[in-house]
PDB file of C-alpha atoms and ligand atoms in Angstrom:
ATOM      1  CA  MET A   1      26.071  25.703 -47.322  1.00 57.00           C
ATOM      2  CA  SER A   2      24.976  27.554 -44.197  1.00 63.00           C
ATOM      3  CA  PHE A   3      24.517  26.142 -40.698  1.00 71.00           C
ATOM      4  CA  GLY A   4      22.894  28.802 -38.515  1.00 76.00           C
ATOM      5  CA  ARG A   5      21.115  26.032 -36.632  1.00 84.00           C
ATOM      6  CA  LEU A   6      22.087  22.447 -36.149  1.00 90.00           C
ATOM      7  CA  ILE A   7      20.173  19.537 -34.719  1.00 92.00           C
ATOM      8  CA  VAL A   8      22.266  17.438 -32.380  1.00 94.00           C
ATOM      9  CA  ALA A   9      21.295  13.836 -31.868  1.00 93.00           C
ATOM     10  CA  THR A  10      21.515  13.744 -28.092  1.00 91.00           C
ATOM     11  CA  ARG A  11      19.179  13.605 -25.125  1.00 89.00           C
ATOM     12  CA  ASN A  12      21.999  14.086 -22.641  1.00 89.00           C
ATOM     13  CA  PRO A  13      21.560  17.595 -21.153  1.00 88.00           C
ATOM     14  CA  ALA A  14      25.148  17.770 -19.804  1.00 87.00           C
ATOM     15  CA  LYS A  15      26.579  16.887 -23.183  1.00 89.00           C
ATOM     16  CA  LEU A  16      24.305  19.380 -24.971  1.00 92.00           C
ATOM     17  CA  ARG A  17      25.370  22.077 -22.498  1.00 91.00           C
ATOM     18  CA  GLU A  18      29.046  21.442 -23.323  1.00 91.00           C
ATOM     19  CA  LEU A  19      28.388  21.395 -27.073  1.00 91.00           C
ATOM     20  CA  ARG A  20      26.517  24.700 -26.754  1.00 93.00           C
ATOM     21  CA  GLU A  21      29.279  26.305 -24.689  1.00 90.00           C
ATOM     22  CA  LEU A  22      31.687  25.351 -27.445  1.00 87.00           C
ATOM     23  CA  LEU A  23      29.650  26.127 -30.568  1.00 88.00           C
ATOM     24  CA  GLU A  24      27.297  28.987 -29.679  1.00 89.00           C
ATOM     25  CA  PRO A  25      30.099  31.573 -29.326  1.00 86.00           C
ATOM     26  CA  ARG A  26      30.769  30.756 -32.970  1.00 81.00           C
ATOM     27  CA  GLY A  27      27.227  31.759 -33.925  1.00 84.00           C
ATOM     28  CA  LEU A  28      25.767  28.278 -34.194  1.00 86.00           C
ATOM     29  CA  GLU A  29      22.468  27.518 -32.492  1.00 89.00           C
ATOM     30  CA  LEU A  30      22.050  23.920 -31.343  1.00 92.00           C
ATOM     31  CA  LEU A  31      18.803  22.052 -30.830  1.00 93.00           C
ATOM     32  CA  GLY A  32      18.735  18.753 -28.958  1.00 93.00           C
ATOM     33  CA  LEU A  33      16.297  15.864 -29.137  1.00 92.00           C
ATOM     34  CA  ASN A  34      14.622  16.636 -25.820  1.00 90.00           C
ATOM     35  CA  GLU A  35      13.399  19.889 -27.370  1.00 91.00           C
ATOM     36  CA  LEU A  36      12.531  18.551 -30.821  1.00 89.00           C
ATOM     37  CA  ASP A  37      11.145  15.190 -29.844  1.00 89.00           C
ATOM     38  CA  PRO A  38      10.003  15.548 -26.221  1.00 88.00           C
ATOM     39  CA  ASP A  39       7.910  12.365 -26.334  1.00 87.00           C
ATOM     40  CA  GLY A  40      10.877  10.257 -27.374  1.00 85.00           C
ATOM     41  CA  ALA A  41       9.234   9.024 -30.585  1.00 88.00           C
ATOM     42  CA  LEU A  42      12.609   8.900 -32.332  1.00 89.00           C
ATOM     43  CA  ARG A  43      14.429   5.850 -31.013  1.00 87.00           C
ATOM     44  CA  ILE A  44      18.071   5.584 -31.964  1.00 90.00           C
ATOM     45  CA  VAL A  45      19.712   2.196 -31.636  1.00 90.00           C
ATOM     46  CA  GLU A  46      23.380   2.812 -30.858  1.00 89.00           C
ATOM     47  CA  ASN A  47      24.735  -0.555 -31.849  1.00 91.00           C
ATOM     48  CA  GLY A  48      27.967   0.553 -33.530  1.00 94.00           C
ATOM     49  CA  ARG A  49      31.291  -0.922 -32.404  1.00 94.00           C
ATOM     50  CA  THR A  50      33.159   2.335 -32.692  1.00 97.00           C
ATOM     51  CA  PHE A  51      32.531   5.871 -31.540  1.00 98.00           C
ATOM     52  CA  ARG A  52      32.516   6.973 -35.172  1.00 98.00           C
ATOM     53  CA  ASP A  53      29.895   4.371 -36.156  1.00 97.00           C
ATOM     54  CA  ASN A  54      27.616   5.534 -33.365  1.00 97.00           C
ATOM     55  CA  ALA A  55      28.123   9.219 -34.162  1.00 98.00           C
ATOM     56  CA  LEU A  56      27.072   8.466 -37.732  1.00 98.00           C
ATOM     57  CA  ILE A  57      24.083   6.388 -36.656  1.00 97.00           C
ATOM     58  CA  LYS A  58      22.886   9.289 -34.502  1.00 96.00           C
ATOM     59  CA  ALA A  59      23.495  11.968 -37.151  1.00 97.00           C
ATOM     60  CA  ARG A  60      21.665   9.932 -39.804  1.00 97.00           C
ATOM     61  CA  ALA A  61      18.747   9.238 -37.477  1.00 95.00           C
ATOM     62  CA  VAL A  62      18.237  12.977 -37.070  1.00 94.00           C
ATOM     63  CA  ALA A  63      18.604  13.705 -40.779  1.00 94.00           C
ATOM     64  CA  GLY A  64      16.122  10.926 -41.587  1.00 94.00           C
ATOM     65  CA  ALA A  65      13.571  12.105 -39.033  1.00 93.00           C
ATOM     66  CA  PHE A  66      13.697  15.841 -39.655  1.00 92.00           C
ATOM     67  CA  GLY A  67      14.993  16.155 -43.221  1.00 91.00           C
ATOM     68  CA  VAL A  68      17.792  18.536 -42.218  1.00 90.00           C
ATOM     69  CA  PRO A  69      21.541  18.193 -41.643  1.00 92.00           C
ATOM     70  CA  GLY A  70      22.348  16.400 -38.385  1.00 95.00           C
ATOM     71  CA  LEU A  71      25.253  16.369 -35.963  1.00 95.00           C
ATOM     72  CA  GLY A  72      26.004  13.124 -34.145  1.00 96.00           C
ATOM     73  CA  GLU A  73      28.327  12.948 -31.163  1.00 96.00           C
ATOM     74  CA  ASP A  74      29.432   9.759 -29.478  1.00 96.00           C
ATOM     75  CA  SER A  75      31.903   9.680 -26.652  1.00 97.00           C
ATOM     76  CA  GLY A  76      33.146   7.566 -23.821  1.00 98.00           C
ATOM     77  CA  LEU A  77      35.917   6.473 -21.520  1.00 98.00           C
ATOM     78  CA  SER A  78      38.368   3.700 -22.441  1.00 98.00           C
ATOM     79  CA  VAL A  79      40.293   2.164 -19.556  1.00 98.00           C
ATOM     80  CA  ALA A  80      43.511   0.290 -20.368  1.00 98.00           C
ATOM     81  CA  ALA A  81      43.233  -2.267 -17.543  1.00 98.00           C
ATOM     82  CA  LEU A  82      39.682  -3.100 -18.666  1.00 97.00           C
ATOM     83  CA  GLY A  83      40.625  -3.902 -22.249  1.00 97.00           C
ATOM     84  CA  GLY A  84      39.311  -0.541 -23.448  1.00 98.00           C
ATOM     85  CA  ALA A  85      35.941  -0.912 -21.702  1.00 97.00           C
ATOM     86  CA  PRO A  86      33.555   0.698 -21.086  1.00 97.00           C
ATOM     87  CA  GLY A  87      34.297   2.546 -24.389  1.00 98.00           C
ATOM     88  CA  VAL A  88      31.203   2.827 -26.569  1.00 97.00           C
ATOM     89  CA  LEU A  89      29.230   1.314 -23.675  1.00 96.00           C
ATOM     90  CA  SER A  90      30.222   4.095 -21.234  1.00 96.00           C
ATOM     91  CA  ALA A  91      26.743   5.499 -20.672  1.00 92.00           C
ATOM     92  CA  ARG A  92      25.318   2.076 -19.749  1.00 90.00           C
ATOM     93  CA  TYR A  93      28.369   0.559 -18.041  1.00 93.00           C
ATOM     94  CA  HIS A  94      26.801   0.153 -14.597  1.00 89.00           C
ATOM     95  CA  GLY A  95      24.045  -2.138 -15.854  1.00 86.00           C
ATOM     96  CA  LEU A  96      26.038  -4.387 -18.195  1.00 88.00           C
ATOM     97  CA  THR A  97      27.071  -7.969 -17.665  1.00 86.00           C
ATOM     98  CA  ASP A  98      30.629  -9.182 -18.281  1.00 86.00           C
ATOM     99  CA  ALA A  99      29.464 -10.960 -21.429  1.00 86.00           C
ATOM    100  CA  GLU A 100      27.905  -7.794 -22.827  1.00 88.00           C
ATOM    101  CA  LEU A 101      31.126  -5.890 -22.175  1.00 90.00           C
ATOM    102  CA  ARG A 102      33.275  -8.627 -23.698  1.00 90.00           C
ATOM    103  CA  ARG A 103      31.268  -8.660 -26.921  1.00 90.00           C
ATOM    104  CA  VAL A 104      32.620  -5.185 -27.722  1.00 91.00           C
ATOM    105  CA  HIS A 105      35.834  -5.305 -25.667  1.00 92.00           C
ATOM    106  CA  PRO A 106      37.216  -8.864 -25.916  1.00 92.00           C
ATOM    107  CA  GLY A 107      40.073  -7.940 -23.544  1.00 91.00           C
ATOM    108  CA  TYR A 108      37.656  -7.023 -20.765  1.00 90.00           C
ATOM    109  CA  PRO A 109      38.879  -9.014 -17.720  1.00 88.00           C
ATOM    110  CA  GLY A 110      35.446 -10.026 -16.433  1.00 72.00           C
ATOM    111  CA  GLY A 111      34.611 -12.495 -13.731  1.00 64.00           C
ATOM    112  CA  ARG A 112      33.855  -9.630 -11.406  1.00 63.00           C
ATOM    113  CA  ARG A 113      30.044  -9.702 -11.309  1.00 59.00           C
ATOM    114  CA  LEU A 114      29.793  -6.014 -10.624  1.00 57.00           C
ATOM    115  CA  ARG A 115      26.587  -5.238 -12.464  1.00 57.00           C
ATOM    116  CA  VAL A 116      25.094  -2.266 -10.594  1.00 56.00           C
ATOM    117  CA  PRO A 117      21.405  -1.737 -11.401  1.00 52.00           C
ATOM    118  CA  GLY A 118      19.707   1.614 -10.853  1.00 50.00           C
ATOM    119  CA  ALA A 119      18.694   4.926 -12.346  1.00 50.00           C
ATOM    120  CA  GLU A 120      21.501   7.291 -11.329  1.00 80.00           C
ATOM    121  CA  ALA A 121      23.646   6.223 -14.228  1.00 87.00           C
ATOM    122  CA  ASP A 122      26.620   8.577 -13.808  1.00 91.00           C
ATOM    123  CA  ALA A 123      27.022   7.897 -10.093  1.00 92.00           C
ATOM    124  CA  LEU A 124      26.626   4.155 -10.540  1.00 92.00           C
ATOM    125  CA  ASN A 125      29.041   4.052 -13.460  1.00 95.00           C
ATOM    126  CA  ASN A 126      31.657   5.673 -11.235  1.00 96.00           C
ATOM    127  CA  THR A 127      30.908   3.277  -8.391  1.00 95.00           C
ATOM    128  CA  ARG A 128      31.437   0.330 -10.692  1.00 95.00           C
ATOM    129  CA  LEU A 129      34.626   1.762 -12.189  1.00 97.00           C
ATOM    130  CA  LEU A 130      36.159   2.373  -8.754  1.00 97.00           C
ATOM    131  CA  ALA A 131      35.244  -1.129  -7.648  1.00 95.00           C
ATOM    132  CA  GLU A 132      36.701  -2.756 -10.759  1.00 96.00           C
ATOM    133  CA  LEU A 133      39.961  -0.840 -10.439  1.00 97.00           C
ATOM    134  CA  GLU A 134      40.387  -1.459  -6.739  1.00 96.00           C
ATOM    135  CA  GLY A 135      43.952  -2.673  -6.222  1.00 96.00           C
ATOM    136  CA  VAL A 136      44.778  -2.231  -9.935  1.00 97.00           C
ATOM    137  CA  ALA A 137      48.026  -0.307 -10.442  1.00 98.00           C
ATOM    138  CA  ASP A 138      47.534   0.536 -14.122  1.00 98.00           C
ATOM    139  CA  ARG A 139      45.143   3.521 -14.023  1.00 98.00           C
ATOM    140  CA  ARG A 140      45.587   4.701 -17.628  1.00 98.00           C
ATOM    141  CA  ALA A 141      42.470   5.813 -19.490  1.00 98.00           C
ATOM    142  CA  HIS A 142      41.379   8.142 -22.227  1.00 98.00           C
ATOM    143  CA  TYR A 143      38.233   9.863 -23.329  1.00 98.00           C
ATOM    144  CA  THR A 144      37.238   9.854 -26.997  1.00 98.00           C
ATOM    145  CA  CYS A 145      34.710  12.059 -28.760  1.00 98.00           C
ATOM    146  CA  ALA A 146      33.615  11.303 -32.322  1.00 98.00           C
ATOM    147  CA  LEU A 147      31.606  13.810 -34.316  1.00 97.00           C
ATOM    148  CA  ALA A 148      29.769  13.254 -37.587  1.00 98.00           C
ATOM    149  CA  LEU A 149      27.987  15.896 -39.609  1.00 96.00           C
ATOM    150  CA  VAL A 150      25.650  14.621 -42.321  1.00 96.00           C
ATOM    151  CA  ASP A 151      23.497  16.371 -44.886  1.00 94.00           C
ATOM    152  CA  ALA A 152      19.718  16.022 -45.028  1.00 94.00           C
ATOM    153  CA  ALA A 153      20.075  12.855 -47.111  1.00 96.00           C
ATOM    154  CA  GLY A 154      22.478  11.268 -44.611  1.00 96.00           C
ATOM    155  CA  GLY A 155      25.638  11.792 -46.695  1.00 97.00           C
ATOM    156  CA  ILE A 156      28.766  12.455 -44.629  1.00 97.00           C
ATOM    157  CA  LEU A 157      29.883  16.076 -44.799  1.00 96.00           C
ATOM    158  CA  PHE A 158      32.542  15.856 -42.113  1.00 97.00           C
ATOM    159  CA  SER A 159      33.674  13.538 -39.383  1.00 98.00           C
ATOM    160  CA  THR A 160      36.403  13.835 -36.813  1.00 98.00           C
ATOM    161  CA  ARG A 161      37.502  12.750 -33.346  1.00 97.00           C
ATOM    162  CA  GLY A 162      39.272  14.108 -30.309  1.00 98.00           C
ATOM    163  CA  GLU A 163      40.983  12.353 -27.416  1.00 98.00           C
ATOM    164  CA  VAL A 164      42.415  13.229 -24.043  1.00 98.00           C
ATOM    165  CA  GLN A 165      44.698  10.938 -22.057  1.00 98.00           C
ATOM    166  CA  GLY A 166      44.611  10.623 -18.286  1.00 98.00           C
ATOM    167  CA  LEU A 167      44.491   8.454 -15.177  1.00 98.00           C
ATOM    168  CA  ILE A 168      41.605   7.158 -13.077  1.00 98.00           C
ATOM    169  CA  GLY A 169      41.840   8.369  -9.478  1.00 98.00           C
ATOM    170  CA  ASP A 170      41.226   6.347  -6.334  1.00 97.00           C
ATOM    171  CA  ARG A 171      38.176   8.408  -5.268  1.00 97.00           C
ATOM    172  CA  ARG A 172      35.791  11.054  -6.577  1.00 97.00           C
ATOM    173  CA  ARG A 173      37.104  14.615  -6.596  1.00 98.00           C
ATOM    174  CA  GLY A 174      35.094  17.722  -7.547  1.00 96.00           C
ATOM    175  CA  ASP A 175      31.497  18.289  -8.563  1.00 92.00           C
ATOM    176  CA  GLY A 176      31.738  19.925 -12.006  1.00 93.00           C
ATOM    177  CA  GLY A 177      31.501  18.291 -15.418  1.00 92.00           C
ATOM    178  CA  PHE A 178      29.487  15.093 -15.742  1.00 93.00           C
ATOM    179  CA  GLY A 179      29.853  11.359 -16.214  1.00 94.00           C
ATOM    180  CA  TYR A 180      33.264  10.014 -15.212  1.00 97.00           C
ATOM    181  CA  ASP A 181      34.785  13.476 -14.672  1.00 97.00           C
ATOM    182  CA  PRO A 182      35.106  13.161 -10.849  1.00 97.00           C
ATOM    183  CA  LEU A 183      37.467  10.217 -11.430  1.00 98.00           C
ATOM    184  CA  PHE A 184      39.339  11.399 -14.530  1.00 98.00           C
ATOM    185  CA  HIS A 185      42.695  13.164 -14.058  1.00 98.00           C
ATOM    186  CA  PRO A 186      43.970  14.587 -17.342  1.00 98.00           C
ATOM    187  CA  ALA A 187      47.610  13.535 -17.806  1.00 98.00           C
ATOM    188  CA  GLY A 188      49.930  15.360 -15.441  1.00 96.00           C
ATOM    189  CA  ASP A 189      47.221  16.987 -13.320  1.00 98.00           C
ATOM    190  CA  GLU A 190      46.356  16.320  -9.659  1.00 97.00           C
ATOM    191  CA  ARG A 191      42.867  17.668 -10.347  1.00 98.00           C
ATOM    192  CA  THR A 192      40.036  15.815 -12.048  1.00 98.00           C
ATOM    193  CA  PHE A 193      37.935  17.243 -14.877  1.00 98.00           C
ATOM    194  CA  ALA A 194      35.201  17.737 -12.252  1.00 97.00           C
ATOM    195  CA  GLN A 195      37.541  20.288 -10.608  1.00 98.00           C
ATOM    196  CA  TYR A 196      38.107  22.215 -13.842  1.00 98.00           C
ATOM    197  CA  ARG A 197      36.185  25.327 -14.821  1.00 96.00           C
ATOM    198  CA  PRO A 198      34.081  24.589 -17.945  1.00 94.00           C
ATOM    199  CA  GLU A 199      36.285  26.647 -20.294  1.00 94.00           C
ATOM    200  CA  GLU A 200      39.393  24.980 -18.836  1.00 97.00           C
ATOM    201  CA  LYS A 201      37.964  21.544 -19.580  1.00 96.00           C
ATOM    202  CA  HIS A 202      36.936  22.566 -23.106  1.00 94.00           C
ATOM    203  CA  ALA A 203      40.486  23.769 -23.877  1.00 96.00           C
ATOM    204  CA  VAL A 204      41.927  20.256 -23.487  1.00 97.00           C
ATOM    205  CA  SER A 205      39.015  17.818 -23.570  1.00 97.00           C
ATOM    206  CA  HIS A 206      38.189  15.226 -26.217  1.00 98.00           C
ATOM    207  CA  ARG A 207      35.003  17.156 -27.017  1.00 96.00           C
ATOM    208  CA  GLY A 208      36.801  20.503 -27.186  1.00 95.00           C
ATOM    209  CA  ARG A 209      39.415  19.053 -29.534  1.00 97.00           C
ATOM    210  CA  ALA A 210      36.895  17.413 -31.856  1.00 97.00           C
ATOM    211  CA  LEU A 211      34.728  20.530 -31.936  1.00 94.00           C
ATOM    212  CA  ALA A 212      37.694  22.754 -32.744  1.00 94.00           C
ATOM    213  CA  ARG A 213      38.145  20.656 -35.900  1.00 95.00           C
ATOM    214  CA  LEU A 214      34.439  20.849 -36.699  1.00 93.00           C
ATOM    215  CA  THR A 215      34.407  24.644 -36.350  1.00 90.00           C
ATOM    216  CA  THR A 216      37.426  24.932 -38.641  1.00 92.00           C
ATOM    217  CA  TYR A 217      35.490  22.908 -41.206  1.00 92.00           C
ATOM    218  CA  LEU A 218      32.353  25.014 -40.754  1.00 87.00           C
ATOM    219  CA  ARG A 219      34.340  28.223 -41.155  1.00 84.00           C
ATOM    220  CA  GLU A 220      35.654  26.922 -44.457  1.00 86.00           C
ATOM    221  CA  VAL A 221      32.351  25.751 -45.956  1.00 83.00           C
ATOM    222  CA  ALA A 222      29.952  28.208 -44.301  1.00 69.00           C
ATOM    223  CA  PRO A 223      31.945  31.328 -43.451  1.00 62.00           C
TER     224      PRO A 223
HETATM  225  P1  IMP B   1      26.868   8.525 -25.315  1.00 73.61           P
HETATM  226  O1  IMP B   1      25.706   9.451 -25.070  1.00 73.61           O
HETATM  227  O2  IMP B   1      26.479   7.156 -25.728  1.00 73.61           O
HETATM  228  O3  IMP B   1      27.888   9.159 -26.232  1.00 73.61           O
HETATM  229  O4  IMP B   1      27.534   8.328 -23.882  1.00 73.61           O
HETATM  230  C1  IMP B   1      28.656   8.986 -23.486  1.00 73.61           C
HETATM  231  C2  IMP B   1      29.015   8.564 -22.066  1.00 73.61           C
HETATM  232  O5  IMP B   1      30.432   8.616 -21.948  1.00 73.61           O
HETATM  233  C3  IMP B   1      28.473   9.525 -21.022  1.00 73.61           C
HETATM  234  O6  IMP B   1      27.241   9.095 -20.504  1.00 73.61           O
HETATM  235  C4  IMP B   1      29.563   9.506 -19.976  1.00 73.61           C
HETATM  236  O7  IMP B   1      29.370   8.398 -19.141  1.00 73.61           O
HETATM  237  C5  IMP B   1      30.826   9.281 -20.789  1.00 73.61           C
HETATM  238  N1  IMP B   1      31.438  10.574 -21.182  1.00 73.61           N
HETATM  239  C6  IMP B   1      31.582  11.076 -22.431  1.00 73.61           C
HETATM  240  N2  IMP B   1      32.172  12.279 -22.407  1.00 73.61           N
HETATM  241  C7  IMP B   1      32.390  12.562 -21.117  1.00 73.61           C
HETATM  242  C8  IMP B   1      32.961  13.692 -20.460  1.00 73.61           C
HETATM  243  O8  IMP B   1      33.350  14.717 -21.058  1.00 73.61           O
HETATM  244  N3  IMP B   1      33.021  13.601 -19.134  1.00 73.61           N
HETATM  245  C9  IMP B   1      32.587  12.506 -18.432  1.00 73.61           C
HETATM  246  N4  IMP B   1      32.025  11.451 -18.988  1.00 73.61           N
HETATM  247  C10 IMP B   1      31.931  11.466 -20.335  1.00 73.61           C
END
C-alpha cells in the first residue's frame, strides 16, 4: 500500500502545521479538512470517551466521506488534580459545565462554576485552567496524542498513542506552540512548550512520539 498523500481529519490549523512538520520531511503530503471541505459540510461528532475512540471516529469520518484512507488524531491535556480533565474535552474546556466535565471525568472536583464563554478558545482554556489550579499544590499533568489510520472502508490499519508528562505552571510563559503550551512544563524543564523551538517540541512531545511510531509503520508497509 502506498501513502503519498493522506487526509487528516482536523480543522485545527496549529495541529495540522505540527503534523506537517513531522510527516512531510518523510515524503508524506497531508491535506486537512479546511482545504477539502471548506464549507464544513462534513460534521464529525467527537463523542468518544477516549482519545483513541475519537481518533478512530475522525479517521472513519474522512474515509466515509472521501473514499480514501484517513488519519485521525485526537489529543488533549489530562490534569491529575482535576481527575484527568479536561482530557478528551480539552478543546472545549472553557465552555463546559462541571456536569459535562464529570460525565467523562467522574473525579473532576467541580463546584467551581468557572465556565468561561467566548470565541478565543485557547486563551480562555488557559484562563480557566489557571483559575481552577489556583492554590492547588499538585500540578502534575500529561498530554496524550492518539493516532488512527484507517483504510478507505474504515478498517483499522494502525493505531498508536504518545504521551508526555509535565507540570502546569503558575502563569503563561512563551508564545510558541498552541493550546495549553504556555502553561505546560515538560518534566524537569523550567521552560514551557511555548518556549520550545518547534523541532525541540516535536522531539519529546506526545504528537512527536505517536508520529514516530506511525512513520515506522508506514516505512514497513509503504517503503
Ligand atoms: P482535538 O482537536 O479535539 O484533538 O483537541 C485537542 C485540544 O487539546 C487542543 O485544542 C488543545 O487545547 C489541546 N492540545 C492537544 N495537543 C496540544 C499541544 O501539543 N499543545 C497544546 N495543547 C494541545
